Coordinates of C-alpha atoms in Angstrom, one line a residue:
X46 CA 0.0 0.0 0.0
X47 CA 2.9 2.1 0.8
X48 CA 4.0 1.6 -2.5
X49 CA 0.7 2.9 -4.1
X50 CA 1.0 6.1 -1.9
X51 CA 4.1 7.1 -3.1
X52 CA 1.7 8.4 -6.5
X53 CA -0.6 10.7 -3.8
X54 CA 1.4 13.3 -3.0
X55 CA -1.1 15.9 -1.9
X56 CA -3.5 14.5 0.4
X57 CA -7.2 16.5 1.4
X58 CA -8.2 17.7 4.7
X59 CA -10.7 14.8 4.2
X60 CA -7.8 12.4 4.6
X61 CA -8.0 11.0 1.1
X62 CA -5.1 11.5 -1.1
X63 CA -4.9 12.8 -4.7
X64 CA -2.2 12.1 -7.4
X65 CA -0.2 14.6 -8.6
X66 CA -1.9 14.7 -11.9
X67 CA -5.4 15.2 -10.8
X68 CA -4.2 17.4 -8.7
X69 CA -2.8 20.0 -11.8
X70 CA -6.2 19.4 -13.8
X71 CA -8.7 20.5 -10.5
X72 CA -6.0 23.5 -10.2
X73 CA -6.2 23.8 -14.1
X74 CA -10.2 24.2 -13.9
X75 CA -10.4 26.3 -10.7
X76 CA -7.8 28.5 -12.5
X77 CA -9.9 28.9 -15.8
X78 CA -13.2 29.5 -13.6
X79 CA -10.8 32.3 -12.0
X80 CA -10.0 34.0 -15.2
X81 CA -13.6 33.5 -16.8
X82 CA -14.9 35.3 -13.7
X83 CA -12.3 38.0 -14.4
X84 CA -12.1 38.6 -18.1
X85 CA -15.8 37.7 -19.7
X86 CA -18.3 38.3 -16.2
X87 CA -18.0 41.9 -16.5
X88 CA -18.6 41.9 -20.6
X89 CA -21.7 39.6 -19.9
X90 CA -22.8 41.9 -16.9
X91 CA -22.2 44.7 -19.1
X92 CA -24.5 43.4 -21.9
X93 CA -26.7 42.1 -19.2
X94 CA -27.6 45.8 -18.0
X95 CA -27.5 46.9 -22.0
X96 CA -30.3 44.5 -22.6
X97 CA -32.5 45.2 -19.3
X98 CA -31.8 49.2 -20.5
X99 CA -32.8 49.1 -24.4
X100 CA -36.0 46.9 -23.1
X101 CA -36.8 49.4 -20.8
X102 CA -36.4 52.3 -23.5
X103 CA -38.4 50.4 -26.2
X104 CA -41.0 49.7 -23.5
X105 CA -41.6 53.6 -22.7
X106 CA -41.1 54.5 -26.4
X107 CA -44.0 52.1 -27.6
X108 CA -46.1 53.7 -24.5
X109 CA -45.4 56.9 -25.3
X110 CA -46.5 56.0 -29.3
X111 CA -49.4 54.1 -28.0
X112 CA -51.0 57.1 -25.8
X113 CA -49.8 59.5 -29.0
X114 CA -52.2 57.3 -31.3
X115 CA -54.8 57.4 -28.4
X116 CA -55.2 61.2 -28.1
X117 CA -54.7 61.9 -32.0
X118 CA -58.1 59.0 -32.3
X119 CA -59.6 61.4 -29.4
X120 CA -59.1 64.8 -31.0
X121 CA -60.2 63.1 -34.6
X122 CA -63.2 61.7 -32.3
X123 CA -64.0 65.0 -30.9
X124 CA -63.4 66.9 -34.6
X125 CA -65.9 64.4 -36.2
X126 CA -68.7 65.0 -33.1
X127 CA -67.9 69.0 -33.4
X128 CA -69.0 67.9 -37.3
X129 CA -71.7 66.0 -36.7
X130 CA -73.1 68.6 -34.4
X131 CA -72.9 71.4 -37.0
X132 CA -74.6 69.2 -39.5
X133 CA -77.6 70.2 -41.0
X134 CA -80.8 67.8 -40.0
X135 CA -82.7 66.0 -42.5
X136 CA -85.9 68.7 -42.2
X137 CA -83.6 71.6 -42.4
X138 CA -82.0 69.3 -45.7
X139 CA -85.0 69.1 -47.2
X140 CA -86.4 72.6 -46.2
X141 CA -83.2 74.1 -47.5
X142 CA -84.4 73.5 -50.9
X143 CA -87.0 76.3 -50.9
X144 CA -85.8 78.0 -47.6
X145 CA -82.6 79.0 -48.6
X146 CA -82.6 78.3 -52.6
X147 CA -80.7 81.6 -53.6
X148 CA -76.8 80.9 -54.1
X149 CA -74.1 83.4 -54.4
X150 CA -72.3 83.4 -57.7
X151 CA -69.1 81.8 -56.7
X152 CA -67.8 79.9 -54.0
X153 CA -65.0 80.7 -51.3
X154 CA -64.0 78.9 -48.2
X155 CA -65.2 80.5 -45.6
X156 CA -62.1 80.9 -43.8
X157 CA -60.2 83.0 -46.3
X158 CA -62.5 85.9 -45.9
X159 CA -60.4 88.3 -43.2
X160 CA -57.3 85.9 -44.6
X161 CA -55.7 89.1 -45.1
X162 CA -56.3 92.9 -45.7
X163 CA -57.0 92.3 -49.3
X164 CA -59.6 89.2 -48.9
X165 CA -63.0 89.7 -49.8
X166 CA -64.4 90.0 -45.8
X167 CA -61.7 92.5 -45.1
X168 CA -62.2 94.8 -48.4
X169 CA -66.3 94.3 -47.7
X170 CA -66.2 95.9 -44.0
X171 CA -63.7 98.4 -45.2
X172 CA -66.1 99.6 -47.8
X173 CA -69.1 99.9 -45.6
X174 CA -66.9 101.3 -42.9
X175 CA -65.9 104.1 -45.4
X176 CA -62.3 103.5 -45.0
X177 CA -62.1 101.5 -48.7
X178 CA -64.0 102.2 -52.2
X179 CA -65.5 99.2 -53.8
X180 CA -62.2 98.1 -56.0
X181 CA -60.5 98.3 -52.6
X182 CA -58.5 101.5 -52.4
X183 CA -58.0 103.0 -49.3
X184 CA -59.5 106.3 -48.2
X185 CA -58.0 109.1 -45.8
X186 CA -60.3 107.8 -43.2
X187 CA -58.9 104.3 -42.4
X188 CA -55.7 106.6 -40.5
X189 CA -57.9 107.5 -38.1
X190 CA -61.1 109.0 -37.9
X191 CA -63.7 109.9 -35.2
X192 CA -67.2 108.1 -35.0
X193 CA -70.2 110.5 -35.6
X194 CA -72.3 108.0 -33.1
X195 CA -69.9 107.9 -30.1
X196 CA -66.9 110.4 -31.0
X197 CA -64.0 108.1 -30.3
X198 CA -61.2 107.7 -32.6
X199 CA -61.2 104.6 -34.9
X200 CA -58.3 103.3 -36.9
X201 CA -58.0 100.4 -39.3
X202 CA -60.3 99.0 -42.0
X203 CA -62.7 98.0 -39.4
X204 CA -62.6 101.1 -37.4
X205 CA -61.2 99.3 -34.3
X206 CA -63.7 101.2 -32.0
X207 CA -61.2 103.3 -30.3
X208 CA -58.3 101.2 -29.6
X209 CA -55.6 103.4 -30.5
X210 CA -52.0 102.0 -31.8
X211 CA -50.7 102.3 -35.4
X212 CA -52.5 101.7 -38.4
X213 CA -50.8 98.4 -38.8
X214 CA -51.6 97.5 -35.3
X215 CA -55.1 98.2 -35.7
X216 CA -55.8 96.0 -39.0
X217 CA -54.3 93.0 -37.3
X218 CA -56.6 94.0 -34.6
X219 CA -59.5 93.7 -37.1
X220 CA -58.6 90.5 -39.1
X221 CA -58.1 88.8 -35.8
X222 CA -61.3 90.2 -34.3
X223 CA -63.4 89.5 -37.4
X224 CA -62.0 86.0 -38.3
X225 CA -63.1 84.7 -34.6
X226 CA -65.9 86.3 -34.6
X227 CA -66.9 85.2 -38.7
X228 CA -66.7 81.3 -36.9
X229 CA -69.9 81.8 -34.6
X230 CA -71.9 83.4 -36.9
X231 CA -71.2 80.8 -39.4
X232 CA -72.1 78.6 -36.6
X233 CA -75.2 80.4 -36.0
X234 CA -76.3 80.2 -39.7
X235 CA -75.8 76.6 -39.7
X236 CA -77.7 76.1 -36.8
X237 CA -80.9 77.9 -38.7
X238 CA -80.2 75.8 -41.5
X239 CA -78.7 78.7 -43.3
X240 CA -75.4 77.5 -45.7
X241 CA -73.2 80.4 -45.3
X242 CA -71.8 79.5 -48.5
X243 CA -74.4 79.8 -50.4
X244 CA -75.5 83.1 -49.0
X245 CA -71.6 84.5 -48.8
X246 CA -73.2 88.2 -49.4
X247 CA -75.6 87.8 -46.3
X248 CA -72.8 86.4 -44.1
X249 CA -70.6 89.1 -44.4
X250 CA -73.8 91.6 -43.7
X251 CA -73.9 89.4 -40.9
X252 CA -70.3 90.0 -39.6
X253 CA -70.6 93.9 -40.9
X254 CA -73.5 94.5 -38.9
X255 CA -71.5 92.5 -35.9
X256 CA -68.3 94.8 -36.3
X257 CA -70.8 97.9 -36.7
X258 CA -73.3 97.1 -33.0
X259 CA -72.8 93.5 -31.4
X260 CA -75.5 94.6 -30.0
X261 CA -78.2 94.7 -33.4
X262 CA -75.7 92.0 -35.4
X263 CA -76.6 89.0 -32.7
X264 CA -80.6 90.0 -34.1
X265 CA -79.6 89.2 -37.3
X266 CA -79.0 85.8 -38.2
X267 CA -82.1 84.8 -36.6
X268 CA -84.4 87.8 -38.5
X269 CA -82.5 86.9 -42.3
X270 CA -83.8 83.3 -41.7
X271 CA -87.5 84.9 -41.3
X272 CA -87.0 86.9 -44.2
X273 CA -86.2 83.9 -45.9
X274 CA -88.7 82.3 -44.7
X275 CA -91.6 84.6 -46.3
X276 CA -89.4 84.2 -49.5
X277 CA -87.4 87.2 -49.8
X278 CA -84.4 86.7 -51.7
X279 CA -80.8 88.5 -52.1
X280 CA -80.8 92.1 -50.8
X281 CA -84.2 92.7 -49.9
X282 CA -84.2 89.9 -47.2
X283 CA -80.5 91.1 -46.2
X284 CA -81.8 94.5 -46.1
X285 CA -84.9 94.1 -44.2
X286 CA -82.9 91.6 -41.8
X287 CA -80.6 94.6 -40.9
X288 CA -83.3 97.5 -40.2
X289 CA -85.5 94.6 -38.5
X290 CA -82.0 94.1 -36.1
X291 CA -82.5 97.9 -34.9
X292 CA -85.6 97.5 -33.2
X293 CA -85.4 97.9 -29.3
X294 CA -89.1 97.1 -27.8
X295 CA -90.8 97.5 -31.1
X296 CA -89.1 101.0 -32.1
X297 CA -86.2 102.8 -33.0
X298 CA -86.5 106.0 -31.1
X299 CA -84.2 104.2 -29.2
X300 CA -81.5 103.4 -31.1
X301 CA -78.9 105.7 -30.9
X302 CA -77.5 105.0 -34.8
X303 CA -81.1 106.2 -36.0
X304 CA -80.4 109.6 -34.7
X305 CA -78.1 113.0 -35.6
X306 CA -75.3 113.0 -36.7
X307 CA -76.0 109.5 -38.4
X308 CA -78.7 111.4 -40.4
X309 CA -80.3 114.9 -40.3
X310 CA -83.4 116.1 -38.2
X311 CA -86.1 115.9 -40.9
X312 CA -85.8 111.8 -41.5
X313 CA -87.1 109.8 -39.2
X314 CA -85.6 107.1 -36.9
X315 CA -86.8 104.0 -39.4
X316 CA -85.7 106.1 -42.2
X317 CA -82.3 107.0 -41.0
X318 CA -81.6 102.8 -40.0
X319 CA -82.6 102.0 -43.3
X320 CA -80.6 104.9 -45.1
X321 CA -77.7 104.1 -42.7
X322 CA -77.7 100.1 -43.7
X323 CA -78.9 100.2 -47.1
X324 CA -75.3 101.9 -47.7
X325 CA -73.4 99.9 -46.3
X326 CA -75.4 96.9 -47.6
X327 CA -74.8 98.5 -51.0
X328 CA -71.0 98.8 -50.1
X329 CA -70.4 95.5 -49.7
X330 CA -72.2 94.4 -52.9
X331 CA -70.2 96.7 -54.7
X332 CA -67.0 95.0 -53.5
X333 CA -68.5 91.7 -54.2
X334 CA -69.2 92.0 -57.9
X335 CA -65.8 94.1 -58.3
X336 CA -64.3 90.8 -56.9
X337 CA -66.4 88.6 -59.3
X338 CA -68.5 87.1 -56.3
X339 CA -71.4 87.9 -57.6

């Protein structure tokens, strides 16, 4: 046995021995697990925490595309409700027909009316203001002039009701105040069963009368569908609409714009609303056939 042991050199706490060449391969491996642990564990840990990082960032980035998709499907949701509200119902389809059967002679979108200083909105309440001719030329008055009703200074082609600042100023004033306020009488027509389009010329009366007396212009909308109604066409229901928008309790001894300086002593208060709106009714239809819109 002695003889045997000689090949067991290195001997375990155990007791058992272990020849020497076992002993060099354990060594070998334990060596081997030594160096993998050094050289390759931090590469792997490395790629470990690259995996768990690009997961996490492709996780949040296909969240954050999901909820994008969500609210664009939301605000398309909401657009098409805001549509389908607006739309005309089948009797005001079918009553449009003989209701509101005149058409202007060309189309525009609506929204390119106060687009600018020279779009067809912009020139038309310049023209009845008396700041622009009918081809669109400005006057001396659209610097600055005072109102005969209330005496304040207007500027810009809307007369911008005494707001002061620079000519420049005060037509961006205008476009802006017209073009919001053009988008709730549109809605306001529609809601009567009124197209807009199709009566462009009594729209922008609509939005004239508005710029002139917010006051008399919320009457109208809802006095041009009556006039349509008992089958007045073109400018004598947009006509009639505007002096019918003047009445306060059934007169106009009331209304201030049927009074001196507006017109003189000898006319009365009817006479001097319907003077008054006839010309600037006839202003705006002068723009719109220079233009070609009628």
């Amino acid at each position: 046995m002695a003889k045997h042991r000689a090949f067991f050199k290195n001997k375990f706490p155990s007791g058992k021995y272990i020849n020497i060449h076992r002993h060099h391969q354990l060594n070998r491996h334990h060596n081997r697990r030594i160096n993998y642990r050094i050289n390759y564990s931090p590469t792997l840990t490395g790629l470990t925490w690259f995996m768990v990082g690009f997961l996490g960032f492709f996780a949040i980035y296909s969240a954050k595309v999901k909820i994008e998709k969500n609210v664009v499907s939301l605000v398309n949701s909401q657009s098409n409700q805001t549509q389908e509200k607006h739309k005309a119902t089948k009797f005001q389809q079918i009553s449009h027909r003989w209701l509101l059967g005149h058409s202007s002679g060309a189309y525009i979108p609506l929204n390119s009316l106060f687009a600018n200083l020279n779009s067809p909105g912009a020139l038309s309440i310049c023209a009845a203001e008396g700041n622009c001719e009918t081809n669109g030329r400005r006057t001396s008055l659209i610097a600055g002039h005072f109102d005969p009703a209330t005496g304040i200074l207007n500027k810009g082609f809307c007369s911008n009701h005494g707001r002061g600042g620079t000519l420049q100023e005060a037509n961006q004033w205008c476009l802006q105040h017209l073009r919001s306020q053009s988008f709730v009488i549109e809605q306001k027509f529609r809601e009567l069963g009124i197209n807009p389009n199709s009566h462009l010329e009594g729209f922008i009366n609509a939005i004239d009368l508005w710029n002139q007396s917010p006051y008399f212009g919320n009457k109208f909308p809802q006095l041009y569908a009556s006039e349509l109604r008992s089958r007045k066409r073109g400018t004598d229901a947009i006509l009639s609409a505007r002096v019918k928008s003047f009445k306060i309790n059934g007169s106009y001894e009331q209304t201030a714009l049927a009074h001196p300086p507006i017109c003189p002593y000898s006319i009365d208060a009817k006479s001097c609303v319907r003077h008054d709106q006839s010309r600037r009714m006839n202003a705006i239809s002068g723009v719109m056939e220079h233009l070609g819109l009628k």
